[in-house]
Each structure stands twice: as structure tokens, then as C-alpha cells.
mmCIF file of C-alpha atoms in Angstrom:
data_model
loop_
_atom_site.group_PDB
_atom_site.id
_atom_site.type_symbol
_atom_site.label_atom_id
_atom_site.label_comp_id
_atom_site.label_asym_id
_atom_site.label_seq_id
_atom_site.Cartn_x
_atom_site.Cartn_y
_atom_site.Cartn_z
ATOM 1 C CA MET A 1 192.215 73.919 51.057
ATOM 2 C CA ALA A 2 190.199 71.439 48.929
ATOM 3 C CA ALA A 3 190.262 68.855 51.725
ATOM 4 C CA GLY A 4 189.046 71.496 54.191
ATOM 5 C CA ALA A 5 186.163 72.482 51.915
ATOM 6 C CA ALA A 6 185.141 68.840 51.468
ATOM 7 C CA GLU A 7 185.178 68.301 55.219
ATOM 8 C CA ALA A 8 182.992 71.367 55.733
ATOM 9 C CA ALA A 9 180.509 70.121 53.112
ATOM 10 C CA VAL A 10 180.231 66.716 54.797
ATOM 11 C CA ALA A 11 179.708 68.255 58.214
ATOM 12 C CA ALA A 12 177.178 70.839 57.063
ATOM 13 C CA VAL A 13 173.635 70.257 58.215
ATOM 14 C CA GLU A 14 171.242 70.438 55.270
ATOM 15 C CA GLU A 15 168.191 72.708 55.585
ATOM 16 C CA VAL A 16 164.802 71.301 54.615
ATOM 17 C CA GLY A 17 162.554 73.999 53.187
ATOM 18 C CA SER A 18 159.299 72.270 52.268
ATOM 19 C CA ALA A 19 157.019 69.362 53.098
ATOM 20 C CA GLY A 20 157.734 67.839 49.686
ATOM 21 C CA GLN A 21 161.463 68.012 50.274
ATOM 22 C CA PHE A 22 160.935 66.391 53.672
ATOM 23 C CA GLU A 23 158.955 63.461 52.250
ATOM 24 C CA GLU A 24 161.621 62.975 49.580
ATOM 25 C CA LEU A 25 164.317 62.979 52.232
ATOM 26 C CA LEU A 26 162.525 60.335 54.313
ATOM 27 C CA ARG A 27 162.403 58.096 51.272
ATOM 28 C CA LEU A 28 166.016 58.708 50.269
ATOM 29 C CA LYS A 29 167.441 58.200 53.741
ATOM 30 C CA ALA A 30 165.319 55.186 54.650
ATOM 31 C CA LYS A 31 168.346 52.934 54.910
ATOM 32 C CA SER A 32 170.189 55.026 57.486
ATOM 33 C CA LEU A 33 169.434 56.990 60.630
ATOM 34 C CA LEU A 34 167.990 60.424 59.932
ATOM 35 C CA VAL A 35 168.016 63.095 62.621
ATOM 36 C CA VAL A 36 165.813 66.159 62.087
ATOM 37 C CA HIS A 37 166.288 69.352 64.103
ATOM 38 C CA PHE A 38 163.173 71.516 64.295
ATOM 39 C CA TRP A 39 164.520 74.980 65.008
ATOM 40 C CA ALA A 40 163.742 78.693 64.977
ATOM 41 C CA PRO A 41 166.082 81.599 64.274
ATOM 42 C CA TRP A 42 164.905 83.461 67.374
ATOM 43 C CA ALA A 43 165.877 80.665 69.778
ATOM 44 C CA PRO A 44 169.545 80.871 70.818
ATOM 45 C CA GLN A 45 169.632 77.254 72.047
ATOM 46 C CA CYS A 46 168.948 76.124 68.480
ATOM 47 C CA ALA A 47 172.157 77.714 67.233
ATOM 48 C CA GLN A 48 174.058 75.870 69.964
ATOM 49 C CA MET A 49 172.378 72.571 69.130
ATOM 50 C CA ASN A 50 173.198 73.083 65.448
ATOM 51 C CA GLU A 51 176.853 73.172 66.434
ATOM 52 C CA VAL A 52 176.411 69.961 68.417
ATOM 53 C CA MET A 53 174.757 68.362 65.387
ATOM 54 C CA ALA A 54 177.597 69.478 63.105
ATOM 55 C CA GLU A 55 180.105 67.833 65.445
ATOM 56 C CA LEU A 56 178.088 64.601 65.574
ATOM 57 C CA ALA A 57 177.800 64.673 61.773
ATOM 58 C CA LYS A 58 181.595 64.713 61.522
ATOM 59 C CA GLU A 59 181.961 61.826 63.969
ATOM 60 C CA LEU A 60 179.193 59.688 62.465
ATOM 61 C CA PRO A 61 179.197 60.134 58.682
ATOM 62 C CA GLN A 62 176.719 57.280 58.212
ATOM 63 C CA VAL A 63 174.036 59.304 60.028
ATOM 64 C CA SER A 64 172.097 62.001 58.171
ATOM 65 C CA PHE A 65 171.476 65.272 59.970
ATOM 66 C CA VAL A 66 169.058 67.905 58.688
ATOM 67 C CA LYS A 67 167.350 70.934 60.100
ATOM 68 C CA LEU A 68 163.942 72.341 59.430
ATOM 69 C CA GLU A 69 162.657 75.773 60.407
ATOM 70 C CA ALA A 70 159.554 74.780 62.365
ATOM 71 C CA GLU A 71 157.513 77.880 61.539
ATOM 72 C CA GLY A 72 158.596 77.815 57.898
ATOM 73 C CA VAL A 73 157.161 74.365 57.182
ATOM 74 C CA PRO A 74 154.026 74.243 59.393
ATOM 75 C CA GLU A 75 152.501 71.085 57.837
ATOM 76 C CA VAL A 76 155.471 69.018 58.909
ATOM 77 C CA SER A 77 155.676 70.695 62.326
ATOM 78 C CA GLU A 78 151.982 70.110 62.969
ATOM 79 C CA LYS A 79 152.096 66.550 61.747
ATOM 80 C CA TYR A 80 154.744 65.683 64.288
ATOM 81 C CA GLU A 81 153.220 67.907 66.954
ATOM 82 C CA ILE A 82 156.237 70.126 67.387
ATOM 83 C CA SER A 83 155.238 72.419 70.215
ATOM 84 C CA SER A 84 158.599 73.914 71.103
ATOM 85 C CA VAL A 85 162.097 74.348 69.715
ATOM 86 C CA PRO A 86 164.554 72.788 69.583
ATOM 87 C CA THR A 87 162.928 69.410 69.017
ATOM 88 C CA PHE A 88 164.733 66.468 67.425
ATOM 89 C CA LEU A 89 163.053 63.612 65.591
ATOM 90 C CA PHE A 90 164.805 60.357 64.716
ATOM 91 C CA PHE A 91 163.818 58.379 61.617
ATOM 92 C CA LYS A 92 164.725 54.939 60.314
ATOM 93 C CA ASN A 93 163.056 53.281 57.323
ATOM 94 C CA SER A 94 160.949 56.437 57.029
ATOM 95 C CA GLN A 95 159.495 55.658 60.462
ATOM 96 C CA LYS A 96 159.846 57.926 63.468
ATOM 97 C CA ILE A 97 161.612 55.887 66.117
ATOM 98 C CA ASP A 98 162.444 58.476 68.762
ATOM 99 C CA ARG A 99 162.090 62.076 69.821
ATOM 100 C CA LEU A 100 163.899 64.606 71.999
ATOM 101 C CA ASP A 101 162.309 67.828 73.164
ATOM 102 C CA GLY A 102 164.677 70.540 74.329
ATOM 103 C CA ALA A 103 168.325 71.537 74.066
ATOM 104 C CA HIS A 104 169.967 68.592 75.821
ATOM 105 C CA ALA A 105 173.292 68.051 74.091
ATOM 106 C CA PRO A 106 174.366 64.961 76.090
ATOM 107 C CA GLU A 107 170.913 63.385 75.608
ATOM 108 C CA LEU A 108 171.043 64.069 71.860
ATOM 109 C CA THR A 109 174.502 62.532 71.619
ATOM 110 C CA LYS A 110 173.363 59.475 73.574
ATOM 111 C CA LYS A 111 170.282 58.929 71.410
ATOM 112 C CA VAL A 112 172.166 59.399 68.154
ATOM 113 C CA GLN A 113 174.833 56.930 69.226
ATOM 114 C CA ARG A 114 172.270 54.428 70.413
ATOM 115 C CA HIS A 115 170.170 54.503 67.236
ATOM 116 C CA ALA A 116 173.159 54.635 64.922
ATOM 117 C CA SER A 117 174.578 51.468 66.379
ATOM 118 C CA SER A 118 171.361 49.554 67.036
ATOM 119 C CA GLY A 119 171.144 46.445 64.900
ATOM 120 C CA SER A 120 167.900 47.142 63.142
ATOM 121 C CA PHE A 121 169.445 46.033 59.880
ATOM 122 C CA LEU A 122 170.016 42.492 61.150
ATOM 123 C CA PRO A 123 166.982 40.475 60.060
ATOM 124 C CA SER A 124 167.213 37.859 62.802
ATOM 125 C CA ALA A 125 167.464 40.471 65.557
ATOM 126 C CA ASN A 126 164.543 42.262 63.956
ATOM 127 C CA GLU A 127 162.285 39.202 63.998
ATOM 128 C CA HIS A 128 163.094 38.540 67.627
ATOM 129 C CA LEU A 129 162.307 42.117 68.558
ATOM 130 C CA LYS A 130 159.051 42.051 66.614
ATOM 131 C CA GLU A 131 157.862 38.948 68.420
ATOM 132 C CA ASP A 132 158.679 40.441 71.811
ATOM 133 C CA LEU A 133 156.846 43.616 70.856
ATOM 134 C CA ASN A 134 153.716 41.743 69.777
ATOM 135 C CA LEU A 135 153.669 39.844 73.022
ATOM 136 C CA ARG A 136 154.119 43.065 74.934
ATOM 137 C CA LEU A 137 151.280 44.722 73.016
ATOM 138 C CA LYS A 138 149.012 41.754 73.629
ATOM 139 C CA LYS A 139 149.668 42.034 77.357
ATOM 140 C CA LEU A 140 149.137 45.785 77.320
ATOM 141 C CA THR A 141 145.826 45.649 75.474
ATOM 142 C CA HIS A 142 144.640 43.030 77.974
ATOM 143 C CA ALA A 143 146.006 44.898 80.994
ATOM 144 C CA ALA A 144 142.521 45.937 82.070
ATOM 145 C CA PRO A 145 138.969 45.039 80.922
ATOM 146 C CA CYS A 146 138.845 48.473 79.293
ATOM 147 C CA MET A 147 142.098 50.039 78.072
ATOM 148 C CA LEU A 148 142.533 53.481 76.548
ATOM 149 C CA PHE A 149 145.683 54.254 74.580
ATOM 150 C CA MET A 150 145.850 58.026 74.465
ATOM 151 C CA LYS A 151 148.090 61.047 74.121
ATOM 152 C CA GLY A 152 148.848 62.185 77.633
ATOM 153 C CA THR A 153 146.949 61.047 80.717
ATOM 154 C CA PRO A 154 143.280 61.303 81.747
ATOM 155 C CA GLN A 155 144.314 64.068 84.165
ATOM 156 C CA GLU A 156 146.373 65.870 81.509
ATOM 157 C CA PRO A 157 145.367 64.904 77.984
ATOM 158 C CA ARG A 158 147.736 66.214 75.329
ATOM 159 C CA CYS A 159 145.456 66.221 72.340
ATOM 160 C CA GLY A 160 141.903 67.348 71.659
ATOM 161 C CA PHE A 161 140.669 63.945 70.507
ATOM 162 C CA SER A 162 142.125 62.144 73.522
ATOM 163 C CA LYS A 163 140.600 64.767 75.804
ATOM 164 C CA GLN A 164 137.148 64.283 74.265
ATOM 165 C CA MET A 165 137.451 60.516 74.584
ATOM 166 C CA VAL A 166 138.236 60.755 78.306
ATOM 167 C CA GLU A 167 135.300 63.118 78.823
ATOM 168 C CA ILE A 168 132.864 60.690 77.202
ATOM 169 C CA LEU A 169 134.149 57.765 79.252
ATOM 170 C CA HIS A 170 133.837 59.757 82.469
ATOM 171 C CA LYS A 171 130.383 61.012 81.528
ATOM 172 C CA HIS A 172 129.170 57.417 81.196
ATOM 173 C CA ASN A 173 130.933 56.299 84.340
ATOM 174 C CA ILE A 174 133.038 53.781 82.453
ATOM 175 C CA GLN A 175 135.879 52.124 84.308
ATOM 176 C CA PHE A 176 139.088 52.165 82.290
ATOM 177 C CA SER A 177 142.858 52.153 82.584
ATOM 178 C CA SER A 178 144.991 54.263 80.299
ATOM 179 C CA PHE A 179 148.398 54.251 78.631
ATOM 180 C CA ASP A 180 150.200 57.392 77.497
ATOM 181 C CA ILE A 181 151.561 56.634 74.051
ATOM 182 C CA PHE A 182 153.874 59.623 74.293
ATOM 183 C CA SER A 183 155.732 57.764 77.026
ATOM 184 C CA ASP A 184 156.795 54.922 74.736
ATOM 185 C CA GLU A 185 157.602 55.370 71.070
ATOM 186 C CA GLU A 186 157.824 51.627 70.496
ATOM 187 C CA VAL A 187 154.273 51.069 71.691
ATOM 188 C CA ARG A 188 153.061 54.152 69.879
ATOM 189 C CA GLN A 189 154.181 52.858 66.479
ATOM 190 C CA GLY A 190 153.828 49.159 67.239
ATOM 191 C CA LEU A 191 150.202 49.344 68.296
ATOM 192 C CA LYS A 192 149.235 51.036 65.024
ATOM 193 C CA ALA A 193 150.606 48.040 63.123
ATOM 194 C CA TYR A 194 149.320 45.470 65.646
ATOM 195 C CA SER A 195 145.727 46.688 65.244
ATOM 196 C CA SER A 196 145.983 48.089 61.727
ATOM 197 C CA TRP A 197 144.646 51.347 63.081
ATOM 198 C CA PRO A 198 146.508 54.515 62.212
ATOM 199 C CA THR A 199 145.441 56.984 64.879
ATOM 200 C CA TYR A 200 145.089 57.691 68.591
ATOM 201 C CA PRO A 201 143.178 57.565 70.878
ATOM 202 C CA GLN A 202 142.333 53.848 70.707
ATOM 203 C CA LEU A 203 139.874 52.116 73.043
ATOM 204 C CA TYR A 204 140.080 48.377 73.767
ATOM 205 C CA VAL A 205 137.634 46.156 75.631
ATOM 206 C CA SER A 206 138.799 42.653 76.605
ATOM 207 C CA GLY A 207 141.856 43.146 74.424
ATOM 208 C CA GLU A 208 139.847 43.976 71.309
ATOM 209 C CA LEU A 209 139.951 47.273 69.508
ATOM 210 C CA ILE A 210 136.610 49.057 69.674
ATOM 211 C CA GLY A 211 137.795 52.091 67.752
ATOM 212 C CA GLY A 212 138.759 55.724 67.964
ATOM 213 C CA LEU A 213 136.878 58.843 69.004
ATOM 214 C CA ASP A 214 134.530 58.801 65.998
ATOM 215 C CA ILE A 215 133.321 55.310 66.767
ATOM 216 C CA ILE A 216 132.926 55.992 70.495
ATOM 217 C CA LYS A 217 130.872 59.075 69.644
ATOM 218 C CA GLU A 218 128.620 57.041 67.356
ATOM 219 C CA LEU A 219 128.255 54.316 69.992
ATOM 220 C CA GLU A 220 127.322 56.996 72.496
ATOM 221 C CA ALA A 221 124.686 58.376 70.119
ATOM 222 C CA SER A 222 123.208 54.936 69.469
ATOM 223 C CA GLU A 223 123.337 54.154 73.209
ATOM 224 C CA GLU A 224 125.465 51.053 72.662
ATOM 225 C CA LEU A 225 128.412 52.385 74.656
ATOM 226 C CA ASP A 226 126.973 51.249 77.979
ATOM 227 C CA THR A 227 126.580 47.671 76.793
ATOM 228 C CA ILE A 228 130.092 47.413 75.390
ATOM 229 C CA CYS A 229 132.148 49.068 78.134
ATOM 230 C CA PRO A 230 132.411 48.027 81.773
ATOM 231 C CA LYS A 231 131.008 50.506 84.264
ATOM 232 C CA ALA A 232 132.646 51.684 87.422
ATOM 233 C CA PRO A 233 130.486 50.229 90.188
ATOM 234 C CA LYS A 234 128.250 52.849 91.777
ATOM 235 C CA LEU A 235 128.141 53.093 95.545
ATOM 236 C CA GLU A 236 124.592 51.739 95.657
ATOM 237 C CA GLU A 237 125.667 48.662 93.699
ATOM 238 C CA ARG A 238 128.648 48.094 95.964
ATOM 239 C CA LEU A 239 126.463 48.331 99.060
ATOM 240 C CA LYS A 240 123.949 45.942 97.561
ATOM 241 C CA VAL A 241 126.621 43.343 96.927
ATOM 242 C CA LEU A 242 128.183 43.771 100.346
ATOM 243 C CA THR A 243 124.986 43.620 102.356
ATOM 244 C CA ASN A 244 124.023 40.440 100.542
ATOM 245 C CA LYS A 245 127.355 38.717 100.993
ATOM 246 C CA ALA A 246 126.130 36.492 103.826
ATOM 247 C CA SER A 247 122.808 35.862 105.525
ATOM 248 C CA VAL A 248 123.974 37.997 108.459
ATOM 249 C CA MET A 249 126.398 40.849 107.837
ATOM 250 C CA LEU A 250 127.933 42.989 110.559
ATOM 251 C CA PHE A 251 129.280 46.398 109.590
ATOM 252 C CA MET A 252 131.674 47.326 112.352
ATOM 253 C CA LYS A 253 134.677 49.446 113.155
ATOM 254 C CA GLY A 254 137.756 47.267 112.953
ATOM 255 C CA ASN A 255 137.569 43.538 112.378
ATOM 256 C CA LYS A 256 136.538 40.532 114.456
ATOM 257 C CA GLN A 257 140.050 39.979 115.730
ATOM 258 C CA GLU A 258 140.533 43.536 116.973
ATOM 259 C CA LEU A 259 137.494 44.509 118.977
ATOM 260 C CA LYS A 260 136.966 48.256 119.194
ATOM 261 C CA GLU A 261 133.833 50.233 119.884
ATOM 262 C CA ASN A 262 131.374 47.559 118.852
ATOM 263 C CA GLY A 263 132.982 45.043 121.164
ATOM 264 C CA GLU A 264 129.801 44.470 123.104
ATOM 265 C CA LEU A 265 127.803 43.297 120.119
ATOM 266 C CA LEU A 266 130.126 40.519 119.001
ATOM 267 C CA PRO A 267 129.929 38.242 122.002
ATOM 268 C CA ILE A 268 126.133 38.425 121.769
ATOM 269 C CA LEU A 269 126.189 37.422 118.114
ATOM 270 C CA ARG A 270 128.592 34.619 118.838
ATOM 271 C CA GLY A 271 126.299 33.301 121.505
ATOM 272 C CA GLU A 272 128.653 34.145 124.326
ATOM 273 C CA ASN A 273 127.634 35.835 127.509
ATOM 274 C CA MET B 1 151.689 65.206 47.575
ATOM 275 C CA GLU B 2 148.919 67.734 47.281
ATOM 276 C CA LEU B 3 146.082 66.607 49.482
ATOM 277 C CA SER B 4 142.855 68.358 48.734
ATOM 278 C CA ALA B 5 139.367 67.702 50.000
ATOM 279 C CA GLU B 6 138.368 67.192 46.367
ATOM 280 C CA TYR B 7 141.015 64.513 45.821
ATOM 281 C CA LEU B 8 139.911 62.564 48.907
ATOM 282 C CA ARG B 9 136.283 62.900 47.955
ATOM 283 C CA GLU B 10 136.841 61.458 44.498
ATOM 284 C CA LYS B 11 138.894 58.567 45.790
ATOM 285 C CA LEU B 12 136.343 57.639 48.439
ATOM 286 C CA GLN B 13 133.484 57.922 45.980
ATOM 287 C CA ARG B 14 135.243 55.626 43.532
ATOM 288 C CA ASP B 15 136.589 52.948 45.864
ATOM 289 C CA LEU B 16 133.583 52.671 48.134
ATOM 290 C CA GLU B 17 130.942 53.163 45.428
ATOM 291 C CA ALA B 18 129.643 55.875 47.674
ATOM 292 C CA GLU B 19 126.281 57.444 47.196
ATOM 293 C CA HIS B 20 127.447 60.606 48.898
ATOM 294 C CA VAL B 21 130.761 61.905 50.185
ATOM 295 C CA ASP B 22 131.434 65.084 52.104
ATOM 296 C CA THR B 23 134.959 66.166 52.828
ATOM 297 C CA THR B 24 135.766 69.324 54.717
ATOM 298 C CA LEU B 25 138.995 70.824 55.929
ATOM 299 C CA ASN B 26 139.055 71.019 59.659
ATOM 300 C CA ARG B 27 141.350 73.342 61.486
ATOM 301 C CA CYS B 28 144.411 73.233 59.312
ATOM 302 C CA SER B 29 145.320 72.210 55.805
ATOM 303 C CA CYS B 30 146.080 68.619 56.758
ATOM 304 C CA SER B 31 143.142 67.925 59.031
ATOM 305 C CA PHE B 32 139.996 66.466 57.443
ATOM 306 C CA ARG B 33 136.476 65.472 58.329
ATOM 307 C CA VAL B 34 134.631 63.098 56.005
ATOM 308 C CA LEU B 35 131.138 61.739 55.731
ATOM 309 C CA VAL B 36 130.742 58.655 53.544
ATOM 310 C CA VAL B 37 127.416 57.111 52.623
ATOM 311 C CA SER B 38 127.715 53.738 50.937
ATOM 312 C CA ALA B 39 125.763 50.521 50.547
ATOM 313 C CA LYS B 40 129.059 48.727 51.166
ATOM 314 C CA PHE B 41 128.610 49.567 54.854
ATOM 315 C CA GLU B 42 125.444 47.492 55.152
ATOM 316 C CA GLY B 43 125.664 44.832 57.839
ATOM 317 C CA LYS B 44 129.122 45.954 58.914
ATOM 318 C CA PRO B 45 129.956 47.077 62.438
ATOM 319 C CA LEU B 46 131.498 50.525 62.844
ATOM 320 C CA LEU B 47 135.040 49.284 63.191
ATOM 321 C CA GLN B 48 134.866 47.427 59.887
ATOM 322 C CA ARG B 49 133.364 50.425 58.119
ATOM 323 C CA HIS B 50 136.102 52.692 59.370
ATOM 324 C CA ARG B 51 138.701 50.138 58.306
ATOM 325 C CA LEU B 52 137.271 50.227 54.776
ATOM 326 C CA VAL B 53 137.732 53.984 54.709
ATOM 327 C CA ASN B 54 141.207 53.678 56.202
ATOM 328 C CA ALA B 55 142.134 51.098 53.559
ATOM 329 C CA CYS B 56 140.875 53.324 50.762
ATOM 330 C CA LEU B 57 142.999 56.216 52.022
ATOM 331 C CA ALA B 58 145.944 54.069 53.138
ATOM 332 C CA GLU B 59 148.431 56.122 51.133
ATOM 333 C CA GLU B 60 147.081 59.480 52.216
ATOM 334 C CA LEU B 61 146.392 58.931 55.917
ATOM 335 C CA PRO B 62 150.042 58.974 57.060
ATOM 336 C CA HIS B 63 150.212 62.514 55.669
ATOM 337 C CA ILE B 64 147.035 63.666 57.304
ATOM 338 C CA HIS B 65 147.481 65.184 60.713
ATOM 339 C CA ALA B 66 143.963 64.679 62.059
ATOM 340 C CA PHE B 67 141.127 62.705 60.531
ATOM 341 C CA GLU B 68 137.492 62.354 61.562
ATOM 342 C CA GLN B 69 135.065 60.094 59.780
ATOM 343 C CA LYS B 70 131.402 59.272 59.823
ATOM 344 C CA THR B 71 130.150 56.202 57.957
ATOM 345 C CA LEU B 72 126.493 55.675 57.131
ATOM 346 C CA THR B 73 124.451 53.282 55.021
ATOM 347 C CA PRO B 74 122.041 54.905 52.550
ATOM 348 C CA ASP B 75 119.143 54.109 54.927
ATOM 349 C CA GLN B 76 120.836 55.693 57.916
ATOM 350 C CA TRP B 77 121.648 58.785 55.911
ATOM 351 C CA ALA B 78 118.063 59.127 54.689
ATOM 352 C CA ARG B 79 116.879 58.953 58.295
ATOM 353 C CA GLU B 80 119.407 61.528 59.434
ATOM 354 C CA ARG B 81 118.370 63.971 56.773
ATOM 355 C CA GLN B 82 114.782 63.735 57.892
ATOM 356 C CA LYS B 83 115.633 64.865 61.425
#
């Protein structure tokens, strides 16, 4: 009986009831993998996923599993942008390293196993990974003359600040490429450290951080935005460049090798008859 | 950690020797908007000014969900108030 009770206690998933308790937990469990289940009592899938978690807890005693009623602790839910339940967050060293939205038991199992066994406690492996990440971030920030790291995409922004940023860039006809930081947790956290900048969206020009929405708004107000960011070429500009490309320019249908409708003109220009 | 607008205001005022600090709660209890006026911003580009603010609130920022800041020198602020 005693053994059974002990087993039940180990497998039980602790409930986190406040933001303070959550912060404390992050600190306490920094050395191991912490999995947090954001749930709601009215969602039946959450009950099922709790059972899955309990099973995983039995199999992997070195991993900490907790659950948090999303609507009961809104500051934590809002901070991590929990928009639906169940949502699972994975923490190591008090840092969020992964996320799973939805009741996908096999996916949860896979992620837990992967993070539990990943060698983030080996210093040499860590250094190697950090160097690769920095190189990757350097390449990403230089991927285009103007790079926007945002939440979501320009077509579907997933945060108010990112949406405003895209609107300003479009309004000023600025040419930029974008990266959805929701698509890659490693980049999302890594870039914050790389640039010592804690928030998104982040705008880069020639690989250098210009700033976030506040700064872009101030640059817009002081009319400096146009000088700092590259513009998308307007049609008039493109035509000007093209018509001046050579002393004589022929705008035709098809190219010189494949004569089509303007076939009569070419021989004349070439001096043939 | 209890994060109040008052707490942030005092910290910013102290660390940045600010002439004026305004902190307001935005949409929720962990979303803030601040205005800091300080001579320490003189001659510094926007990014550097914002970094100073970020450094001052380094401990608090990870717990703040959304943060907006405006940084002005005393001259800029005087001009803005005249508008």
C-alpha cells in the first residue's frame, strides 16, 4: 500500500496556482526539463493530456511536469501568449525552449523525450551549438538589406506590435524580407541574446539592429526612416533605369533570338535589308 | 514580484537621473508604456537610449508582457510640450 501511494505521489502532476509560484518553480527546476500544461476544466482534451503527462512522468522521473489553469493565472498565460488549450511549454534553465499547441499525445511524447535526452548539460556540446547559432543568426540578419523579425508573417501578423511595424514599412514603400520568430524557437530566443534586445518585432538594416516598433515610430516622425531603410523601386524609377541602359533600347515582345511580332523592325536596326 | 507603474517610475528616475518619468499601464497588468526624459540621452541615437532603459529594467523586463518606451532629452521634451 505504502509503495503504491509513493508511486502515485511521484506520478502526480503538480498544479501551479499563481504567477509567484510559477516563477519560483522555474528557478527551482532550472537544472532539469520542466513541462507546463496550460489547461482548462471545460476542455475534455486537457483531461486526456493530463493522463498522458502522468504516464510520461512515471517513465521519466527526471522530468518535471506541472499544470496551470490558463484562465486562473492570466499574467502567466498572457506572458506566454497562450491562446488555446491545451498548450504545453518546455523550460530548461528557466528558459522556454519549445512549445506545443494542441492535444497531440504522440507529439508531446516525442518532444519530451527529445528534450529530456538532449545534451544541454554537456559544456562542450553547448559551446559548439552556441557558435553554430551565432553564425546562423549572423546569416539571417544579413539575409536581405532590410530584415524584419516578427511574430507571424506580413500577410498574417500575430501580434499588434508586429502588425503596426509592417503597416509602417508598407506605408513608406520600404523593401524588406521577414522571418517569423514563432516558426523557430531557437532563433526567437537566440536573437534576443545576440542583439541584447528583449522584444519583437526587430528591424535590421545591413545586418544591424535599428530597433523595435517604438524606434521605427520615432524615426517615422522625424522623417529619418526613408534615409535608413531601402525603398522598393517605384515603377517610374525602374523605367528610368531600363530606358537608360544603353544608347539605343528596343522594347519588344520576345527577345532578339525569337522574333515575334516586331520581327520587321530588327533587321532594319541591324542594318540588314 | 509585484510590478507596479510606481516601482518602475522610481527605478527609472533614479538610474537615469531622469527629469521626468511617466509610466502607465497599457492594456493589462503586465503591459507598460513609459516616457523618460533625461539629460543622459543627449547625443545618443535612439537605439542606445532604449538600451539604457532596457538595462535599467533588465530584471523586470522578462516579466513584462508588452513594453513601449519613448526617450527624450530635456530639450526635446520642452519642445514637445510647446506643441
